Amino acid sequence: MELLQQAEKDYKNWGNFLDISGFMDKITTNLSEKGFERGNSRLVYSVCPDDVNRLQDLNTIEKALTSEYNNEFHLGGLGAYPMGGVSGIIAASHHPPDRILNGDRRGGNLIFFISPHFGLIEKENYLYGKIIRPGQQKITSSCGAMMGFLDALKTAGSPNNFDITPDPHTLDPTRMVLHSELINNYSDWLNNILQMDDPNDQVIDLFKLNYDLVINKIDEMIEEFLTLEGDHFEGDIAVIGGVTVNTVSGDNFILKEIKFPKI
Ligand SMILES: [Zn+2]
């Protein structure tokens, strides 16, 4: 709880800071009001593959949400980038349980959960982007993909000098796409991050950027999905967006938005 308050202070007015039960109360209330229920909806996750988000021994946001809504269709790659793309969304759209309205059976809803993640620990000081994982004593990065990118960016000195290592045999597809998107679309923002003096401030801003990248991409993908499949897809769409904060004692969530692109 103390870490949540610290993050809330450091993130200023960026989002609504919630523990797991606060998050679940808010989500289930908001979704129920709009007719999204376990029995008529499928979750679609765009979260990072990092196991810190779903280990059995940890209290995670992801597990709370999947338990409530009967698991999920998985769209996310490293850094929560929606690697499954429009094809993934089209596939997911065929999977929700039906909605029964006045005896009529219609296609069910999709609930997107969009969340980059970062670790937060307290040693002598607060450390953003770091975590101590179950069974370990060492400190590791969380999100490793984004923190690795930040280190490489610092070494390069600027987005202009950042060489995206080629991947001619498609052995590292998410890294290629993630780095290309970051370097090609966020160079001004990344330059601002490089100019910050405090490493924590850099990490805090990096995950705002990570969220911006992923939510904008999801918005575009949903729009494209509706262009292609809007005539066939009978359900409604909800999007829950924010950033998961991994701590040793369990996750917290910075809820940025709940929106309904189709209802
Ligand atoms: Zn990650």
Tab-separated table of C-alpha atoms and ligand atoms in Angstrom:
chain	number	residue	atom	x	y	z
A	1	MET	CA	0.000	0.000	0.000
A	2	GLU	CA	2.875	2.327	0.791
A	3	LEU	CA	4.366	1.642	-2.637
A	4	LEU	CA	1.015	2.412	-4.263
A	5	GLN	CA	0.930	5.769	-2.483
A	6	GLN	CA	4.485	6.466	-3.577
A	7	ALA	CA	3.638	5.657	-7.194
A	8	GLU	CA	0.526	7.834	-6.989
A	9	LYS	CA	2.661	10.736	-5.776
A	10	ASP	CA	5.306	10.215	-8.438
A	11	TYR	CA	2.836	9.736	-11.284
A	12	LYS	CA	0.975	12.897	-10.194
A	13	ASN	CA	-2.449	13.002	-11.849
A	14	TRP	CA	-1.778	10.316	-14.435
A	15	GLY	CA	-4.574	7.793	-13.884
A	16	ASN	CA	-6.453	6.306	-10.965
A	17	PHE	CA	-4.314	4.305	-8.507
A	18	LEU	CA	-6.014	1.125	-7.307
A	19	ASP	CA	-5.200	-2.034	-5.408
A	20	ILE	CA	-6.560	-5.312	-6.759
A	21	SER	CA	-9.903	-5.201	-4.959
A	22	GLY	CA	-10.423	-1.519	-5.782
A	23	PHE	CA	-9.648	-2.284	-9.407
A	24	MET	CA	-12.025	-5.239	-9.565
A	25	ASP	CA	-14.862	-3.285	-7.914
A	26	LYS	CA	-14.488	-0.466	-10.387
A	27	ILE	CA	-14.226	-2.735	-13.444
A	28	THR	CA	-17.087	-5.089	-12.632
A	29	THR	CA	-19.393	-2.160	-11.766
A	30	ASN	CA	-18.552	-0.236	-14.934
A	31	LEU	CA	-18.819	-3.250	-17.205
A	32	SER	CA	-22.046	-4.577	-15.660
A	33	GLU	CA	-23.715	-1.196	-16.130
A	34	LYS	CA	-23.027	-1.538	-19.860
A	35	GLY	CA	-24.161	-5.163	-20.066
A	36	PHE	CA	-20.756	-6.878	-20.098
A	37	GLU	CA	-20.916	-10.050	-17.977
A	38	ARG	CA	-18.907	-13.249	-17.604
A	39	GLY	CA	-21.678	-15.159	-19.393
A	40	ASN	CA	-21.704	-12.987	-22.537
A	41	SER	CA	-18.164	-11.654	-22.961
A	42	ARG	CA	-14.593	-12.726	-23.691
A	43	LEU	CA	-11.507	-10.954	-22.334
A	44	VAL	CA	-8.806	-10.065	-24.859
A	45	TYR	CA	-5.465	-9.322	-23.225
A	46	SER	CA	-2.670	-7.197	-24.547
A	47	VAL	CA	-0.165	-7.644	-21.752
A	48	CYS	CA	3.500	-8.650	-21.637
A	49	PRO	CA	4.367	-12.385	-21.606
A	50	ASP	CA	6.487	-11.760	-18.454
A	51	ASP	CA	5.443	-14.406	-15.890
A	52	VAL	CA	5.533	-11.816	-13.085
A	53	ASN	CA	2.063	-10.869	-14.312
A	54	ARG	CA	0.546	-14.297	-13.674
A	55	LEU	CA	2.600	-16.504	-11.339
A	56	GLN	CA	0.432	-18.570	-9.015
A	57	ASP	CA	2.462	-17.381	-6.010
A	58	LEU	CA	1.794	-13.715	-6.695
A	59	ASN	CA	-1.342	-11.632	-6.243
A	60	THR	CA	-1.750	-10.327	-9.748
A	61	ILE	CA	-4.235	-8.015	-11.436
A	62	GLU	CA	-4.292	-10.369	-14.382
A	63	LYS	CA	-5.363	-13.378	-12.309
A	64	ALA	CA	-8.098	-11.379	-10.562
A	65	LEU	CA	-9.510	-10.347	-13.910
A	66	THR	CA	-9.208	-13.759	-15.582
A	67	SER	CA	-10.860	-15.472	-12.588
A	68	GLU	CA	-13.782	-13.064	-12.745
A	69	TYR	CA	-14.287	-13.392	-16.505
A	70	ASN	CA	-13.271	-16.993	-17.279
A	71	ASN	CA	-9.790	-16.484	-18.751
A	72	GLU	CA	-8.722	-14.664	-21.865
A	73	PHE	CA	-7.727	-14.565	-25.514
A	74	HIS	CA	-4.093	-13.496	-25.684
A	75	LEU	CA	-2.973	-10.745	-28.057
A	76	GLY	CA	0.120	-9.317	-26.386
A	77	GLY	CA	3.848	-9.584	-27.016
A	78	LEU	CA	6.835	-8.074	-25.199
A	79	GLY	CA	6.069	-4.659	-23.745
A	80	ALA	CA	2.319	-5.470	-24.066
A	81	TYR	CA	2.548	-4.707	-27.782
A	82	PRO	CA	-0.541	-6.259	-29.462
A	83	MET	CA	1.359	-8.694	-31.686
A	84	GLY	CA	-1.757	-10.757	-32.412
A	85	GLY	CA	-2.981	-7.825	-34.471
A	86	VAL	CA	-6.237	-7.505	-36.381
A	87	SER	CA	-6.147	-11.222	-37.251
A	88	GLY	CA	-6.057	-12.002	-33.531
A	89	ILE	CA	-8.996	-9.704	-32.856
A	90	ILE	CA	-10.995	-11.268	-35.693
A	91	ALA	CA	-10.331	-14.726	-34.237
A	92	ALA	CA	-11.278	-13.588	-30.728
A	93	SER	CA	-14.489	-12.047	-32.058
A	94	HIS	CA	-15.764	-15.515	-32.933
A	95	HIS	CA	-15.255	-16.828	-29.395
A	96	PRO	CA	-17.386	-14.979	-26.806
A	97	PRO	CA	-20.350	-16.779	-25.280
A	98	ASP	CA	-23.629	-15.676	-26.861
A	99	ARG	CA	-25.772	-12.846	-25.559
A	100	ILE	CA	-29.358	-13.829	-25.025
A	101	LEU	CA	-31.637	-10.806	-25.521
A	102	ASN	CA	-35.389	-11.355	-25.146
A	103	GLY	CA	-34.930	-14.985	-26.100
A	104	ASP	CA	-32.819	-14.101	-29.168
A	105	ARG	CA	-29.316	-15.522	-29.346
A	106	ARG	CA	-26.729	-13.009	-30.569
A	107	GLY	CA	-22.921	-12.867	-30.675
A	108	GLY	CA	-21.213	-11.888	-27.425
A	109	ASN	CA	-18.906	-9.044	-26.377
A	110	LEU	CA	-15.180	-8.401	-26.246
A	111	ILE	CA	-13.474	-6.809	-23.216
A	112	PHE	CA	-9.956	-5.636	-24.058
A	113	PHE	CA	-7.463	-5.349	-21.204
A	114	ILE	CA	-4.483	-3.239	-22.279
A	115	SER	CA	-1.640	-3.013	-19.809
A	116	PRO	CA	2.110	-2.514	-19.952
A	117	HIS	CA	3.735	-3.243	-16.584
A	118	PHE	CA	6.580	-2.065	-14.380
A	119	GLY	CA	8.082	-3.270	-11.126
A	120	LEU	CA	8.524	-1.083	-8.056
A	121	ILE	CA	10.665	-1.958	-5.041
A	122	GLU	CA	11.972	-0.121	-2.014
A	123	LYS	CA	15.629	-0.654	-1.125
A	124	GLU	CA	17.410	2.419	0.255
A	125	ASN	CA	15.310	4.341	-2.242
A	126	TYR	CA	12.358	3.554	-4.439
A	127	LEU	CA	13.388	1.828	-7.642
A	128	TYR	CA	11.063	1.984	-10.638
A	129	GLY	CA	11.302	-0.702	-13.309
A	130	LYS	CA	12.729	-3.277	-10.875
A	131	ILE	CA	11.383	-6.317	-9.049
A	132	ILE	CA	12.579	-9.185	-6.843
A	133	ARG	CA	10.911	-12.307	-8.222
A	134	PRO	CA	9.663	-15.324	-6.215
A	135	GLY	CA	12.569	-17.613	-5.254
A	136	GLN	CA	15.217	-15.001	-6.103
A	137	GLN	CA	17.171	-12.428	-4.130
A	138	LYS	CA	18.632	-10.528	-7.050
A	139	ILE	CA	16.934	-7.506	-8.561
A	140	THR	CA	15.706	-7.873	-12.147
A	141	SER	CA	13.964	-5.554	-14.579
A	142	SER	CA	10.225	-5.378	-15.039
A	143	CYS	CA	9.280	-4.790	-17.791
A	144	GLY	CA	12.517	-6.334	-19.074
A	145	ALA	CA	11.744	-5.501	-22.698
A	146	MET	CA	11.148	-1.812	-22.032
A	147	MET	CA	13.970	-1.425	-19.513
A	148	GLY	CA	16.326	-3.159	-21.983
A	149	PHE	CA	15.200	-0.720	-24.640
A	150	LEU	CA	15.870	2.233	-22.317
A	151	ASP	CA	19.389	0.964	-21.564
A	152	ALA	CA	20.108	0.540	-25.280
A	153	LEU	CA	18.729	4.024	-25.957
A	154	LYS	CA	20.969	5.528	-23.280
A	155	THR	CA	23.971	3.773	-24.831
A	156	ALA	CA	23.001	5.070	-28.276
A	157	GLY	CA	22.625	8.585	-26.848
A	158	SER	CA	19.624	9.503	-28.994
A	159	PRO	CA	16.826	7.894	-31.022
A	160	ASN	CA	18.633	9.044	-34.179
A	161	ASN	CA	21.693	7.001	-33.272
A	162	PHE	CA	19.719	3.945	-32.174
A	163	ASP	CA	20.464	1.059	-34.520
A	164	ILE	CA	17.598	-1.395	-34.703
A	165	THR	CA	19.446	-4.701	-35.052
A	166	PRO	CA	18.181	-6.396	-38.228
A	167	ASP	CA	16.381	-9.706	-37.910
A	168	PRO	CA	16.450	-11.246	-41.409
A	169	HIS	CA	15.304	-14.679	-40.236
A	170	THR	CA	12.476	-13.411	-37.990
A	171	LEU	CA	14.049	-14.830	-34.849
A	172	ASP	CA	13.096	-11.866	-32.669
A	173	PRO	CA	9.884	-10.477	-34.150
A	174	THR	CA	8.442	-8.544	-31.198
A	175	ARG	CA	11.716	-6.805	-30.442
A	176	MET	CA	11.940	-5.667	-34.068
A	177	VAL	CA	8.409	-4.310	-34.131
A	178	LEU	CA	8.539	-2.774	-30.651
A	179	HIS	CA	11.872	-1.011	-31.233
A	180	SER	CA	10.826	0.181	-34.686
A	181	GLU	CA	7.556	1.616	-33.370
A	182	LEU	CA	9.316	3.348	-30.475
A	183	ILE	CA	12.149	4.826	-32.523
A	184	ASN	CA	10.063	5.796	-35.545
A	185	ASN	CA	7.068	7.305	-33.729
A	186	TYR	CA	8.333	8.579	-30.374
A	187	SER	CA	11.697	10.230	-31.004
A	188	ASP	CA	10.732	13.592	-29.416
A	189	TRP	CA	9.316	11.935	-26.320
A	190	LEU	CA	12.369	9.643	-26.053
A	191	ASN	CA	14.705	12.634	-26.332
A	192	ASN	CA	12.825	14.244	-23.441
A	193	ILE	CA	13.289	11.102	-21.374
A	194	LEU	CA	17.022	11.087	-22.110
A	195	GLN	CA	17.280	14.662	-20.849
A	196	MET	CA	15.783	13.862	-17.426
A	197	ASP	CA	18.299	13.806	-14.563
A	198	ASP	CA	16.608	11.295	-12.260
A	199	PRO	CA	16.666	7.651	-13.496
A	200	ASN	CA	13.312	7.043	-11.737
A	201	ASP	CA	11.743	9.955	-13.619
A	202	GLN	CA	12.985	8.414	-16.850
A	203	VAL	CA	11.373	5.074	-16.044
A	204	ILE	CA	8.105	6.670	-14.883
A	205	ASP	CA	7.818	8.518	-18.183
A	206	LEU	CA	8.918	5.484	-20.208
A	207	PHE	CA	5.851	3.550	-19.046
A	208	LYS	CA	3.517	6.440	-19.843
A	209	LEU	CA	5.010	6.263	-23.328
A	210	ASN	CA	4.662	2.474	-23.389
A	211	TYR	CA	0.985	2.876	-22.538
A	212	ASP	CA	0.494	5.518	-25.219
A	213	LEU	CA	2.066	3.262	-27.843
A	214	VAL	CA	-0.012	0.219	-26.953
A	215	ILE	CA	-3.383	1.921	-26.471
A	216	ASN	CA	-3.062	3.880	-29.708
A	217	LYS	CA	-2.182	0.735	-31.592
A	218	ILE	CA	-5.126	-1.125	-30.072
A	219	ASP	CA	-7.476	1.745	-30.957
A	220	GLU	CA	-6.279	1.555	-34.569
A	221	MET	CA	-6.600	-2.227	-34.657
A	222	ILE	CA	-10.149	-2.150	-33.260
A	223	GLU	CA	-11.097	0.484	-35.816
A	224	GLU	CA	-9.675	-1.675	-38.606
A	225	PHE	CA	-11.422	-4.754	-37.181
A	226	LEU	CA	-14.756	-2.895	-37.199
A	227	THR	CA	-14.146	-1.744	-40.785
A	228	LEU	CA	-13.515	-5.322	-41.870
A	229	GLU	CA	-15.943	-7.213	-39.647
A	230	GLY	CA	-18.363	-4.588	-38.307
A	231	ASP	CA	-21.239	-5.980	-40.355
A	232	HIS	CA	-20.798	-9.445	-38.851
A	233	PHE	CA	-19.726	-8.760	-35.275
A	234	GLU	CA	-22.873	-8.506	-33.151
A	235	GLY	CA	-21.280	-7.864	-29.773
A	236	ASP	CA	-20.174	-4.725	-27.936
A	237	ILE	CA	-16.580	-3.749	-27.200
A	238	ALA	CA	-15.073	-2.418	-23.969
A	239	VAL	CA	-11.461	-1.340	-23.462
A	240	ILE	CA	-9.809	-1.219	-20.027
A	241	GLY	CA	-6.488	0.621	-20.241
A	242	GLY	CA	-3.776	1.274	-17.706
A	243	VAL	CA	-0.438	0.160	-16.320
A	244	THR	CA	0.150	-2.732	-13.919
A	245	VAL	CA	2.538	-2.029	-11.034
A	246	ASN	CA	4.284	-5.235	-9.920
A	247	THR	CA	5.436	-5.243	-6.300
A	248	VAL	CA	6.793	-8.034	-4.121
A	249	SER	CA	3.541	-8.091	-2.145
A	250	GLY	CA	1.305	-8.072	-5.219
A	251	ASP	CA	0.123	-5.954	-8.121
A	252	ASN	CA	-1.505	-2.575	-8.147
A	253	PHE	CA	-3.039	-0.871	-11.144
A	254	ILE	CA	-2.970	2.630	-12.573
A	255	LEU	CA	-6.317	2.795	-14.357
A	256	LYS	CA	-6.063	5.278	-17.194
A	257	GLU	CA	-9.385	4.734	-18.904
A	258	ILE	CA	-12.402	2.532	-19.497
A	259	LYS	CA	-13.992	3.162	-22.883
A	260	PHE	CA	-16.534	1.602	-25.176
A	261	PRO	CA	-15.614	1.886	-28.859
A	262	LYS	CA	-18.680	-0.120	-29.851
A	263	ILE	CA	-21.827	-0.288	-27.756
B	1	ZN	ZN	7.369	-7.057	-19.727
